[in-house]
C-alpha positions as MATLAB code, in Angstrom:
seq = 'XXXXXXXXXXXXXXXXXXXXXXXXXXXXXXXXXXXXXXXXXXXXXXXXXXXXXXXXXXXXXXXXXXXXXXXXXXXXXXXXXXXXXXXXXXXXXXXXXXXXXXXXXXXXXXXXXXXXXXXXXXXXXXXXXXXXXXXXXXXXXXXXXXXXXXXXXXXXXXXXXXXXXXXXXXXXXXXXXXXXXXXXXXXXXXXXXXXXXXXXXXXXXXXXXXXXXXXXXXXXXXXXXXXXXXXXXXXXXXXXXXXXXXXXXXXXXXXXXXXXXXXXXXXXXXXXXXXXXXXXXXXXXXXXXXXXXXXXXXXXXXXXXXXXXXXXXXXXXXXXXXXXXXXXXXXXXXXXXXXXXXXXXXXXXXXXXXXXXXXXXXXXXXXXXXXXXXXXXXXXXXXXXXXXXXXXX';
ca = [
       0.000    0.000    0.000;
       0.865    3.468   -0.087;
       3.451    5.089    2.063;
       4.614    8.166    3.436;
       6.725   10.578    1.218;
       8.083   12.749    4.001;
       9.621    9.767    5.202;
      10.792    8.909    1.699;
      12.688   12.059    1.157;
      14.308   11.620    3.979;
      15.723    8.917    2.162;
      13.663    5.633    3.126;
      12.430    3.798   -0.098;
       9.219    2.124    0.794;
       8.378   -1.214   -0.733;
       5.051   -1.897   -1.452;
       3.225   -5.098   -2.234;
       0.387   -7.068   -1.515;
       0.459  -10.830   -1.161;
      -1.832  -13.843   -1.717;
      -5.227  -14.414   -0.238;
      -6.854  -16.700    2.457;
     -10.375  -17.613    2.744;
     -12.592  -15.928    5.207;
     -12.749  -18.437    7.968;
     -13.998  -18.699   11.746;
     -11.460  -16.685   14.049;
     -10.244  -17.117   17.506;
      -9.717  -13.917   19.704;
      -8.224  -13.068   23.049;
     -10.176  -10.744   25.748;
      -9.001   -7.494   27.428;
      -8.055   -9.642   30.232;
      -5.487  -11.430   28.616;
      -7.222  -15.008   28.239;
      -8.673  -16.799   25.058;
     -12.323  -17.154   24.636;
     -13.141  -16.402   21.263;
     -15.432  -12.749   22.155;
     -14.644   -9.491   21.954;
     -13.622   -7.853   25.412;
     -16.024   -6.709   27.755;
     -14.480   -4.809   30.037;
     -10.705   -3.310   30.561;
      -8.010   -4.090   33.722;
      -5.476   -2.437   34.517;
      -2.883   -1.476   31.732;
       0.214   -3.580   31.535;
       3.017   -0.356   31.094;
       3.610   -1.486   27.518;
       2.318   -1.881   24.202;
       3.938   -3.229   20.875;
       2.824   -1.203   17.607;
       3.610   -3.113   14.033;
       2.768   -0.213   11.499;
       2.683    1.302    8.037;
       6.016    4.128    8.553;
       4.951    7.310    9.570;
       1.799    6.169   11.830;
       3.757    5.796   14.795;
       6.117    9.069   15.700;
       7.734    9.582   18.546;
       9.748   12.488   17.886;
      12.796   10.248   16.615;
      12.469   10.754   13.216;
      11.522   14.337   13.791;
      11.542   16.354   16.871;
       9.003   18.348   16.187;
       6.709   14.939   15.069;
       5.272   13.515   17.944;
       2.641   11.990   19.484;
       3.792    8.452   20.678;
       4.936   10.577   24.004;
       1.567   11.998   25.016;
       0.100    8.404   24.733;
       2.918    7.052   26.991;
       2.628    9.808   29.413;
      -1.164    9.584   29.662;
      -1.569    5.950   30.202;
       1.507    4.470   31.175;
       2.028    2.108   28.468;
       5.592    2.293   26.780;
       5.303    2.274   23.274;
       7.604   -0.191   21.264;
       6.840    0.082   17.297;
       8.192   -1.865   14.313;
       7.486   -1.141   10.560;
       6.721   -3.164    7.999;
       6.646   -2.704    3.880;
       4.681   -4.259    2.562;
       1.096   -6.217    3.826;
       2.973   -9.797    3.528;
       5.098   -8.543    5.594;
       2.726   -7.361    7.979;
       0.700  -10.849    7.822;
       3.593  -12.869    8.418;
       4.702  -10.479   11.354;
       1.822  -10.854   13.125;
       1.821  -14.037   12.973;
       4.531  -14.338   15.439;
       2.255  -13.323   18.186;
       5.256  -10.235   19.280;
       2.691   -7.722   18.303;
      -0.388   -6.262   20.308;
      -1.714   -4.056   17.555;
      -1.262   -3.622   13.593;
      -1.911   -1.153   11.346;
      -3.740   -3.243    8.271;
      -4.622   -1.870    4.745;
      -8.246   -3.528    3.514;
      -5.805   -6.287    1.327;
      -4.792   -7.738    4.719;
      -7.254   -7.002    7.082;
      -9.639   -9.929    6.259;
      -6.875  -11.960    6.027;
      -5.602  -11.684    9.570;
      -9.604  -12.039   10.547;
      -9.586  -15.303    8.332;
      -6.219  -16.707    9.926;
      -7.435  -15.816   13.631;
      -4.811  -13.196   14.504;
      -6.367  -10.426   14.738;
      -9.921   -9.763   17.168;
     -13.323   -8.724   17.118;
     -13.332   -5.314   19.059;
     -15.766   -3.679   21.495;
     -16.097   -0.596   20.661;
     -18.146    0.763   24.013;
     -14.590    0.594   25.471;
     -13.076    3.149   22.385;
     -15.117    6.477   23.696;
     -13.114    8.296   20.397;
     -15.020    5.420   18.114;
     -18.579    7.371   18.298;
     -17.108   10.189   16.153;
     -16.076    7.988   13.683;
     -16.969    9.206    9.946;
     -19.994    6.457    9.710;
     -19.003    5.628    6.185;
     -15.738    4.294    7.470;
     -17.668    1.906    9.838;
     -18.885   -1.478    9.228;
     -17.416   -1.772    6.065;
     -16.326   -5.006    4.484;
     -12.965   -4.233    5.317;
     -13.195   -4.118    8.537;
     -15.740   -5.601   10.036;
     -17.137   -9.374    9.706;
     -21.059  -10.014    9.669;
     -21.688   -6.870   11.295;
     -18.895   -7.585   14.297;
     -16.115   -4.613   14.008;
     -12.318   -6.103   14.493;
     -10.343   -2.566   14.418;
     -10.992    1.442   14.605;
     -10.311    3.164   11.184;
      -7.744    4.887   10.886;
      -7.092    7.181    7.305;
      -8.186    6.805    4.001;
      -7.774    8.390    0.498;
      -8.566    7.662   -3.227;
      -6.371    6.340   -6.104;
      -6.312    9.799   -8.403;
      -5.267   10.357  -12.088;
      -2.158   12.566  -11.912;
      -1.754   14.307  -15.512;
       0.969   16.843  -17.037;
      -0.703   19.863  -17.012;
       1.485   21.060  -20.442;
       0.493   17.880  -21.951;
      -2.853   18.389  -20.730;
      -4.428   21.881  -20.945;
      -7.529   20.510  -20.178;
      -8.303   18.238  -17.088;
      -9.129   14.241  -18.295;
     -12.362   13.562  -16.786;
     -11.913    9.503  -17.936;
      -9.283    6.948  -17.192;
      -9.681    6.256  -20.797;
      -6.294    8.278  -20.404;
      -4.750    5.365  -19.185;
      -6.761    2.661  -20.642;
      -8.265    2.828  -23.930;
      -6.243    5.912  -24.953;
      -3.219    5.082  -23.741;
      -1.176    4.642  -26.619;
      -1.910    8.439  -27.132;
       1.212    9.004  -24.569;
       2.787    5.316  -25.039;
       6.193    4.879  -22.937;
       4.568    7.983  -20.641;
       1.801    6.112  -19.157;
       2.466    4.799  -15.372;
       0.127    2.232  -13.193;
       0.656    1.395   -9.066;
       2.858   -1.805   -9.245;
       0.687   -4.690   -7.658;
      -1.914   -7.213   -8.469;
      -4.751   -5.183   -6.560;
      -4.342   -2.460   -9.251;
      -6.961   -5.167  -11.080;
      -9.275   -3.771   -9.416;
      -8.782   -0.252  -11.176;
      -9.076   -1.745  -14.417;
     -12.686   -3.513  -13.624;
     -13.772    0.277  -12.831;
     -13.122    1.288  -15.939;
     -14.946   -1.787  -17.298;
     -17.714   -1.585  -15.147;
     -18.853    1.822  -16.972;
     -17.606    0.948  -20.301;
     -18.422   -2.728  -20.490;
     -21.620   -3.131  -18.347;
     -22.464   -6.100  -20.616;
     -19.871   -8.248  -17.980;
     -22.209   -7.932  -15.159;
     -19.353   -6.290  -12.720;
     -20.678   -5.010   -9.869;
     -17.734   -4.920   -7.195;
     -14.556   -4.557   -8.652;
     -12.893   -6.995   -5.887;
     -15.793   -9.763   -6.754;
     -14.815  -11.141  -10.512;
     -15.582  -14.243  -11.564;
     -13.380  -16.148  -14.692;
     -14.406  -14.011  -17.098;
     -14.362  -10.720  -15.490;
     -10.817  -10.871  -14.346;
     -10.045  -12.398  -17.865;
     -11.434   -9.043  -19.387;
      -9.275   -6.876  -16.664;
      -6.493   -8.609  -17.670;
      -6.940   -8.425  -21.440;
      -7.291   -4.571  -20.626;
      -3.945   -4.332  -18.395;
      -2.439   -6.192  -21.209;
      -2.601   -3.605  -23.701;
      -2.257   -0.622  -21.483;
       1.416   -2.970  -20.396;
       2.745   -1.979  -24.169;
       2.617    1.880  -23.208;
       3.644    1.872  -19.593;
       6.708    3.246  -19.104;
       7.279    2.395  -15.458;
       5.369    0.987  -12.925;
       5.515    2.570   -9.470;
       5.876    1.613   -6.311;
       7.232    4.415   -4.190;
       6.865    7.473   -3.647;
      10.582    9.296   -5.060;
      10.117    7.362   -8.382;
       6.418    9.046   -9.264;
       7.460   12.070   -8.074;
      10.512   12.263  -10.066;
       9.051   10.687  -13.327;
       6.810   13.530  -12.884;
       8.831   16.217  -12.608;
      11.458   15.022  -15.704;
       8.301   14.629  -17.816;
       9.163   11.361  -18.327;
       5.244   10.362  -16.825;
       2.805   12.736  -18.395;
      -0.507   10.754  -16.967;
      -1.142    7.864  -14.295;
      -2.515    6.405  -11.238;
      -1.501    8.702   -8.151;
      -2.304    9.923   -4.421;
      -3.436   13.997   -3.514;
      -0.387   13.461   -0.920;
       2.078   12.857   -3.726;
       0.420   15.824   -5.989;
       0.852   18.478   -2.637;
       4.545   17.063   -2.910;
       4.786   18.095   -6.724;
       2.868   21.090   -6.009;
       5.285   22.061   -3.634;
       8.264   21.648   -6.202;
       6.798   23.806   -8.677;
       5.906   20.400  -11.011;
       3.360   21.454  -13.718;
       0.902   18.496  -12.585;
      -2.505   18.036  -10.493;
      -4.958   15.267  -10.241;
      -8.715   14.463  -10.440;
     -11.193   11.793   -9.561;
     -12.645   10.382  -12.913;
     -15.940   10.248  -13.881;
     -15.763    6.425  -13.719;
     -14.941    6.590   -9.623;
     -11.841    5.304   -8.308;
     -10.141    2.665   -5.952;
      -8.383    4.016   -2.980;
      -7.526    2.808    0.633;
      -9.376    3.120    4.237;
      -6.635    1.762    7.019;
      -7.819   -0.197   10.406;
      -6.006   -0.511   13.590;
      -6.490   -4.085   14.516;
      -5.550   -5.702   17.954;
      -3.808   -9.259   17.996;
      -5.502  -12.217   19.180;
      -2.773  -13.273   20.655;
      -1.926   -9.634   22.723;
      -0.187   -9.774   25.475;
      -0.978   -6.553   26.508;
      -4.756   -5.919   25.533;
      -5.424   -3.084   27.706;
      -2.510   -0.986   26.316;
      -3.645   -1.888   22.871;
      -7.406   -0.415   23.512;
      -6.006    2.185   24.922;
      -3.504    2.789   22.041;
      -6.976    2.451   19.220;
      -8.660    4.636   21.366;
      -5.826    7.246   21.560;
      -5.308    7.412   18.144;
      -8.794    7.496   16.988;
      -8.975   10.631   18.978;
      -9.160   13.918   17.514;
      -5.683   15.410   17.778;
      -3.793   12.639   17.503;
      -5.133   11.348   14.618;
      -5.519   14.824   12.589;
      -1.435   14.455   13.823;
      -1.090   11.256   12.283;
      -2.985   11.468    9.344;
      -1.960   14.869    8.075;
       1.904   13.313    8.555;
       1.045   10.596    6.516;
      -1.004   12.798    3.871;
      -4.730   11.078    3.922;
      -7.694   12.573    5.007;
      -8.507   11.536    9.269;
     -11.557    9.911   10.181;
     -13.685   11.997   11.996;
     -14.883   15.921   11.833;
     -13.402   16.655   14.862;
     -10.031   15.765   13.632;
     -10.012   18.376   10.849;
     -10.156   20.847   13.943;
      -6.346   20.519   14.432;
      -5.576   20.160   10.510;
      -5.857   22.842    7.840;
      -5.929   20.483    4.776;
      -9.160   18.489    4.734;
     -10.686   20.372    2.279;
      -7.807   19.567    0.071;
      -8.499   15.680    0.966;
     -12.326   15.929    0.948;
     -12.740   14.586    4.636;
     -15.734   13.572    5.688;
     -17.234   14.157    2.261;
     -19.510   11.252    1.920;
     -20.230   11.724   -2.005;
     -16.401   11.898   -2.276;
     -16.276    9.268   -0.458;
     -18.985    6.993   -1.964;
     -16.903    7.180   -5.326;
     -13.858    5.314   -3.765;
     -13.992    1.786   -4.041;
     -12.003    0.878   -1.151;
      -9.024   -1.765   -1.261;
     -10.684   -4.958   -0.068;
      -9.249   -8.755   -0.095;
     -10.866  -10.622   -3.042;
     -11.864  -13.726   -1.883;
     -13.802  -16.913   -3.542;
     -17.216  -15.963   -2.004;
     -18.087  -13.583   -4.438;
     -18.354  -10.233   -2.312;
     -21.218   -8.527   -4.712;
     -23.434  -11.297   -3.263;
     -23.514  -13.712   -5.866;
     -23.781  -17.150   -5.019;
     -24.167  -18.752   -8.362;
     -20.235  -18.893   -9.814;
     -16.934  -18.397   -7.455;
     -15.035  -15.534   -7.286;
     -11.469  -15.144   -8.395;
      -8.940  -14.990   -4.717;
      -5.699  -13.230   -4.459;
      -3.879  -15.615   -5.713;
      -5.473  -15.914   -9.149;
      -4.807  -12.029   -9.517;
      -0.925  -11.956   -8.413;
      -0.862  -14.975  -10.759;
      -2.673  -12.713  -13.570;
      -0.758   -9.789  -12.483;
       2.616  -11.892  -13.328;
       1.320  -12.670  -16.199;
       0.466   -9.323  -17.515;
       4.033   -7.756  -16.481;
       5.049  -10.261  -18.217;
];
């Protein structure tokens, strides 16, 4: 998934990648009180003076990095629990990680999420012990991604949408279609660029979805056979005019600014970056809608400290720290209140539900077909990183 730039130019080259899927399965979880039992907590003890943290970089600052970014130390200093944090790369990293049962609470984009749900290490969550939860944006809650027939297992955290950057030279005029990228592409062959990972599928069924309604695509994380057949015939030709594919942050932002990408998939963080630089580029949300991210803080079945670790989701679900966190990272926070300590949401639509309703959020493709249908199987994760392999070539 996406990752922070600031920490990028600071010289840390983020990997990102996505890895293969699990079915959803039943789940065991561990109480607030430490023991098994399979149900969410019901009540909180006494915290345990630590916590461990496994997160995306730049969601957990404690002033190391930068002095002056830092709110790890009010957290310690208001509940006692010592913060220890580790980051990870990539969500197979994260997965495998956490599978260790060393970490109390995880960061997880919506391509992991419901696989740590499916392998049992993650938890269901109560949120009458997370006060901060209540002022949750309600379009963030009880979403696929994050919550399981109706049971929540984290507190969101940021989200953001999957934009089309463009040249503004090369194009006077804003592109109001990723037929730019798609059907078009060859119009700017070698210039084109696409995220580098097999959920980027998923962009391609938008597209198809309002140009080709004849294949019956409803979610574009539920495709059957042929669906993902026609994605991947689509990705296929757009592969003979890509130029690069990107996965980090410095090598958009400089194919952008040598002209050597004129038009591609991109984040509003990364265009405020180019902005900054003087870069003749922007970025809008097609006509089509888009695919973009919404992250959950997720507490491990196996915690060791579970108090710490509510205390930690509520914490950073509340409103300064997570307009801190957020407006680090460059994403838009999760609640109203948030936007109170930030002067950018307007720039990152928060809490702008038709924005909002345009995203098609990152979630884990799975056989059960997640538009409902129970008539053919879905394609999982691994059939796309197989058909992503096979459209790199």
């Amino acid at each position: 998934m996406k990752r922070n730039p600031r920490t990028a130019r600071r010289g840390a080259t983020v990997g990102l990648a996505i890895a293969s899927v699990a079915l959803l399965t039943a789940c065991g979880t561990t109480q607030a009180g430490g023991s098994g039992g399979g149900e969410a907590a019901t009540e909180l003890g006494d915290m345990e003076g630590q916590v461990s943290l496994l997160a995306w970089p730049g969601y957990v600052e404690d002033g190391s990095n930068d002095p002056a970014v830092d709110w790890v130390t009010p957290f310690e200093e208001d509940t006692g629990c010592k913060v220890t944090a580790k980051t990870f790369g990539t969500s197979d990293e994260a997965l495998n990680l956490m599978k260790t049962g060393d970490y109390d609470v995880v960061s997880a984009s919506g391509d992991a999420s419901l696989r740590l749900v499916a392998a049992g290490d993650v938890a269901p969550v109560n949120t009458d012990l997370i006060p901060n939860y209540e002022n949750i944006y309600d379009f963030l809650k009880d979403q696929s991604w994050n919550s399981v027939d109706g049971v929540p297992y984290g507190v969101p955290h940021g989200y953001g949408a999957n934009l089309l950057m463009y040249n503004t030279e090369e194009f006077p005029t804003a592109p109001t279609s990723w037929d730019v990228v798609f059907d078009k592409s060859g119009d700017y062959a070698g210039k084109v660029t696409a995220y580098d990972s097999p959920i980027y599928i998923a962009d391609a069924a938008v597209y198809l979805m309002a140009h080709n309604p004849e294949l019956g695509i409803e979610n574009p994380y539920s495709l059957d056979e042929e669906q993902l057949a026609a994605a991947v015939d689509l990705l296929k030709q757009q592969r003979e005019n890509i130029g690069e594919y990107w996965s980090d942050y410095l090598k958009e932002i400089q194919a952008f600014t040598t002209g050597d990408t004129v038009v591609g998939t991109s984040w509003q963080v990364i265009e405020n970056v180019l902005e900054g630089e003087g870069a003749p580029t922007d970025v809008v949300l097609p006509d089509e809608g888009t695919t973009g991210w919404s992250d959950t803080w997720m507490i491990s079945s196996k915690s060791k400290n579970p108090n710490c670790a509510y205390a930690w989701l509520d914490y950073i679900a509340s409103p300064e720290a997570n307009a801190a966190a957020t407006s680090y990272f460059g994403e838009a926070p999760s609640s109203d209140e948030a936007c109170e300590y930030r002067e950018d949401c307007e720039a990152y639509h928060a809490g702008d539900a038709d924005y909002a309703s345009q995203i098609w959020y990152w979630s884990t493709p799975i056989e059960k077909c997640l538009d409902g249908r129970t008539d053919v199987k879905c394609t999982d994760y691994a059939a796309w990183t197989q058909a992503w392999q096979e459209i790199k070539g």
